[in-house]
Short mmCIF file of C-alpha atoms in Angstrom, two decimals:
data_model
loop_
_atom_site.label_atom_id
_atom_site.label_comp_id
_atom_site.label_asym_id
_atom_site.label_seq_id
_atom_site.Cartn_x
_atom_site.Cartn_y
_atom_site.Cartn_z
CA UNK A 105 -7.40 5.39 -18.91
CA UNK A 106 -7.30 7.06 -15.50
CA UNK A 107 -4.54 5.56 -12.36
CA UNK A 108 -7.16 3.91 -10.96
CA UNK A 109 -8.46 1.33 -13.32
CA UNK A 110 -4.76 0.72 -14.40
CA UNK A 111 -4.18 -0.12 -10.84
CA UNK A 112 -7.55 -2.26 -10.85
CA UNK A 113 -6.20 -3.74 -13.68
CA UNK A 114 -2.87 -4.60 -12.74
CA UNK A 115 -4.15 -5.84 -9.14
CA UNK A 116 -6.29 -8.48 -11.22
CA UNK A 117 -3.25 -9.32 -13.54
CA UNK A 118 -0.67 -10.17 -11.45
CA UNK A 119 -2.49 -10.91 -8.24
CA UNK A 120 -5.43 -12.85 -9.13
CA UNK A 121 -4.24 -14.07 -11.93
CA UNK A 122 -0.64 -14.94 -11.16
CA UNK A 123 1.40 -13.23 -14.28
CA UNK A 124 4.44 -11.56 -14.09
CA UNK A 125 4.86 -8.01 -14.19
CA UNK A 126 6.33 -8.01 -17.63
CA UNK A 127 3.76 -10.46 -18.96
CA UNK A 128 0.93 -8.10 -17.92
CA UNK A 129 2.74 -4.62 -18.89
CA UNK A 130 3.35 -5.82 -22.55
CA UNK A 131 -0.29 -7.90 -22.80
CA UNK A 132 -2.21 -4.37 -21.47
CA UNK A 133 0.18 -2.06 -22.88
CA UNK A 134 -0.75 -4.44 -26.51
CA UNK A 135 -4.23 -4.25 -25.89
CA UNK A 136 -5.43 -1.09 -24.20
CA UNK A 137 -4.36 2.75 -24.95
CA UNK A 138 -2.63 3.66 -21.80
CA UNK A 139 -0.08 6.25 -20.68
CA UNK A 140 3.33 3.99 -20.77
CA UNK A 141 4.86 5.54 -17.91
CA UNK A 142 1.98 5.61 -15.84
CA UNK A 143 0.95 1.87 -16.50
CA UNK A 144 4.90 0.83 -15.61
CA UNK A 145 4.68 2.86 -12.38
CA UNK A 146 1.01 1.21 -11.37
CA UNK A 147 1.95 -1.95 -12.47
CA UNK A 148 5.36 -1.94 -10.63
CA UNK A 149 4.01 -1.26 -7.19
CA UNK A 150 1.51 -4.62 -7.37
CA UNK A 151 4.40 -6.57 -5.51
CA UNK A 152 4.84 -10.51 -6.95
CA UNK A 153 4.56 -13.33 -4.92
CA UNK A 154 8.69 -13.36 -3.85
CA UNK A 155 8.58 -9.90 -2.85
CA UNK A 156 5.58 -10.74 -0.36
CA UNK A 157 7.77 -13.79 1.11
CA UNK A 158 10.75 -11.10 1.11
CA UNK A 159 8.70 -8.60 3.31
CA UNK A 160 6.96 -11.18 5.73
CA UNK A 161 8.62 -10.29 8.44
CA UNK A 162 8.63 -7.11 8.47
CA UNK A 163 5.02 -7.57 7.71
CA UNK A 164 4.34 -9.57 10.66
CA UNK A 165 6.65 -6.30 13.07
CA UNK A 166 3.72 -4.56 11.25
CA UNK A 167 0.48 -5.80 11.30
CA UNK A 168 1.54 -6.38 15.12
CA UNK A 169 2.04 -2.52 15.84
CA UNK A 170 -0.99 -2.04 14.46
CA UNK A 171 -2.57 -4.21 16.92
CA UNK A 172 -1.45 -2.42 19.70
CA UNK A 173 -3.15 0.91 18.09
CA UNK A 174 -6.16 -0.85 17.05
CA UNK A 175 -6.47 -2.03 21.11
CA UNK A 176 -5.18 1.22 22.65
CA UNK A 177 -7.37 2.98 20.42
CA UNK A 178 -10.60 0.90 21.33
CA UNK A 179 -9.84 1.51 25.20
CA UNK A 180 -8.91 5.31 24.75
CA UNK A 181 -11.65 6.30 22.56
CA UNK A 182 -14.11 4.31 25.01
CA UNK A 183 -13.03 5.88 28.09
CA UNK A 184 -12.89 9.17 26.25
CA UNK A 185 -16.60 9.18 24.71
CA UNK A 186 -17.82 8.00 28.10
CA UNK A 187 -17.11 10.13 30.03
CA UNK A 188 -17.90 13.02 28.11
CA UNK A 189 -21.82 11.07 28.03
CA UNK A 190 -22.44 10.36 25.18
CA UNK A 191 -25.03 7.69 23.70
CA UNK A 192 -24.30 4.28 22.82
CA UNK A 193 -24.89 4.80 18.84
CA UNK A 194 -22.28 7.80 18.76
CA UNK A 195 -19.60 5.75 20.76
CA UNK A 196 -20.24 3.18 18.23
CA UNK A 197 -19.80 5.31 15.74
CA UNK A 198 -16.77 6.93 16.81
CA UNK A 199 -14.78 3.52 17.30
CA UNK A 200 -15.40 2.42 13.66
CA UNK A 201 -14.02 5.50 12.99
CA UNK A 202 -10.79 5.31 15.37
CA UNK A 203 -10.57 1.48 14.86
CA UNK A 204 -10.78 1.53 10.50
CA UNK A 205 -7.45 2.84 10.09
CA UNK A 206 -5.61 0.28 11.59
CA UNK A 207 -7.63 -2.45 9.91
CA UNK A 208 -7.31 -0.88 6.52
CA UNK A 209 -3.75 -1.04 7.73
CA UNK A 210 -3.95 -4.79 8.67
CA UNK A 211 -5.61 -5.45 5.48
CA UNK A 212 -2.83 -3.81 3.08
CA UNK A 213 -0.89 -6.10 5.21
CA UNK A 214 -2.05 -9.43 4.60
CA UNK A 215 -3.25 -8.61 0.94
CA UNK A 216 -1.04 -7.05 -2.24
CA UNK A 217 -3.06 -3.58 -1.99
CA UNK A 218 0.10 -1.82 -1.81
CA UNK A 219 -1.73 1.82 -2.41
CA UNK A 220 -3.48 1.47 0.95
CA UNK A 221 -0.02 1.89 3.07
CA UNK A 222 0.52 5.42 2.68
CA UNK A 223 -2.86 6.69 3.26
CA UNK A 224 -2.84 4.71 6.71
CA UNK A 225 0.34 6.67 7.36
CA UNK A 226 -1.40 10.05 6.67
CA UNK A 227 -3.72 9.82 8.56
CA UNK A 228 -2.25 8.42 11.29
CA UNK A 229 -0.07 11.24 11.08
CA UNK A 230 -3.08 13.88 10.88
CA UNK A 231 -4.33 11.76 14.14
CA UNK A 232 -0.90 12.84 16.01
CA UNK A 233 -1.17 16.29 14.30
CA UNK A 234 -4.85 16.73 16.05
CA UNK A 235 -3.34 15.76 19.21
CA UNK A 236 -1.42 18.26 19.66
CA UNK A 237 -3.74 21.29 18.39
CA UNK A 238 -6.81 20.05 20.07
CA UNK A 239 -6.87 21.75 23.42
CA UNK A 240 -9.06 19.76 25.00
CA UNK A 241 -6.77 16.98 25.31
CA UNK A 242 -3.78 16.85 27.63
CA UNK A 243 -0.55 16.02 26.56
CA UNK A 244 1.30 13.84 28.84
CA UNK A 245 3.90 11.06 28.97
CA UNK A 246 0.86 8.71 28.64
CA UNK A 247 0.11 10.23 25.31
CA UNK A 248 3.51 10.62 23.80
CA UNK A 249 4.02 6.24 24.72
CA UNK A 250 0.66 5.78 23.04
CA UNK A 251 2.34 8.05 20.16
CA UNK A 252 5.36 5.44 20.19
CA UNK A 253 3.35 2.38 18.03
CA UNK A 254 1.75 5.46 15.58
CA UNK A 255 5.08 6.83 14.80
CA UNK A 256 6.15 3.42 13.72
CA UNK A 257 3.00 2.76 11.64
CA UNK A 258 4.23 6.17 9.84
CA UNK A 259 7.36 5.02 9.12
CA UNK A 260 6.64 1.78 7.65
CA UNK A 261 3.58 3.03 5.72
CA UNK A 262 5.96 4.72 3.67
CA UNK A 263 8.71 2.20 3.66
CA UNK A 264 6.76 -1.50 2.92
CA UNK A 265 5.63 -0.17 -0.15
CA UNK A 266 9.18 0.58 -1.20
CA UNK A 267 10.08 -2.80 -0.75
CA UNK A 268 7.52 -4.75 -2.48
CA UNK A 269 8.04 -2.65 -5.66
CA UNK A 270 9.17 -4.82 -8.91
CA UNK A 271 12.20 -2.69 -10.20
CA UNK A 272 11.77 -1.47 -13.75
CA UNK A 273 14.16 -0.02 -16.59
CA UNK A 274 13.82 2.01 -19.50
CA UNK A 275 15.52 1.31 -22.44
CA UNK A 276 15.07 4.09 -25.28
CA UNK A 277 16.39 3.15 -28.97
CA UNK A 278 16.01 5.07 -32.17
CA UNK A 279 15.15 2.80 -35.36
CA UNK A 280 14.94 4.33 -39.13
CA UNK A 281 12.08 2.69 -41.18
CA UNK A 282 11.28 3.80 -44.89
CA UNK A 283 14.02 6.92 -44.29
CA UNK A 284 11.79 7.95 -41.41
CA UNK A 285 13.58 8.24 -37.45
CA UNK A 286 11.14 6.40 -34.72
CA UNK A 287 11.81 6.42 -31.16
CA UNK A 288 11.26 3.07 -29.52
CA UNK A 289 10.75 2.67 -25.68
CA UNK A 290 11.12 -0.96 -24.19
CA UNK A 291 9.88 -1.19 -20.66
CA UNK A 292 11.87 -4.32 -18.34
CA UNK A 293 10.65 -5.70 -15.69
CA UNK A 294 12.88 -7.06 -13.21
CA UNK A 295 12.75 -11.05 -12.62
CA UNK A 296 11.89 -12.25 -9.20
CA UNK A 297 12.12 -15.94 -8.07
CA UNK A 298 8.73 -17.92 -7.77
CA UNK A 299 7.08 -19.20 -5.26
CA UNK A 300 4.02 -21.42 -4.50
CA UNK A 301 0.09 -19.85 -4.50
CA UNK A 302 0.46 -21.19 -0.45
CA UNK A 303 1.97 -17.73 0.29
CA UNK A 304 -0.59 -15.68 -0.12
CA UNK A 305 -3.40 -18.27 0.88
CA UNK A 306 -1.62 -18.25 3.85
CA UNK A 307 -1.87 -14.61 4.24
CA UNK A 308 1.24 -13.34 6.65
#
């Protein structure tokens, strides 16, 4: 079973269907043939319910910055694709491609789809990276405060997901059966406090 229907399948588990990350690892692990290791990584990045109340603030600092993009994006790439005179169906087109990273962004936000963080942060880093090589467009202090909120998207791309991670350890033991050595490997998830189904209906 590839990453990405573990991930499916752990998204379903824990966040549709409310159980805890050690409930689902040792019910799929039981029922499925699946890479241990790889099903304890997917399955630890689906954050619970506590670690969404843990991150909503820095959530909220979040989904805000990416605001600001998503608006100085919609006014920059206007003015941009205007005057260079172009039609109305490639301006179009062009915003829903400047405007869908930050609301894939938003999204990974306000939903547990943790493995949609770091791509925002690539490419919003390959955005700044094009900046700079494309010669057309001239760098000035306008463009590095605009840069400000993207560098900060960056950053916490790669540092949310970190936090809503359920901590896991490892425990190997050897047991002899019939005069015969087996290794044993017992996957534990860490506990996290409860809370009610209103956090996530609530979204942030």
């Amino acid at each position: 079973m590839n990453k990405n229907k573990v991930r499916k399948a752990a998204y379903k588990g824990i966040a549709n269907e409310r159980k805890s990350h050690q409930e689902f690892f040792d019910d799929f692990r039981k029922h499925n043939r699946v890479n241990s290791e790889l099903l304890a990584q997917e399955t630890s990045k689906i954050p619970s319910l506590a670690k969404m109340k843990e991150t909503t603030t820095l959530r909220y600092v979040y989904t805000g910055i990416l605001s600001i993009v998503l608006i100085l994006r919609a006014f920059g790439v206007t003015e941009l694709l205007q005057s260079s005179g172009m039609g109305t169906g490639l301006i179009i087109f062009a915003l829903l491609l400047a405007l869908g990273i930050p609301v894939i962004g938003i999204v990974a936000a306000v939903t547990q789809r943790v493995y949609l963080y770091q791509p925002v942060g690539m490419l919003m880093g390959l955005a700044i990276l094009r900046t700079f090589t494309n010669k057309t467009i001239q760098v000035d202090e306008t463009v590095y405060l605009v840069m400000i909120p993207m560098v900060l998207v960056i950053v916490l791309s790669f540092y949310i997901p970190s936090k809503l991670k359920t901590p896991y350890t490892k425990n190997v033991s050897k047991i002899e059966k019939d005069g015969v050595s087996k290794t044993k490997t017992q996957y534990v998830f860490e506990e996290s406090a409860h809370y009610s189904d209103e956090i996530l209906d609530a979204g942030l």
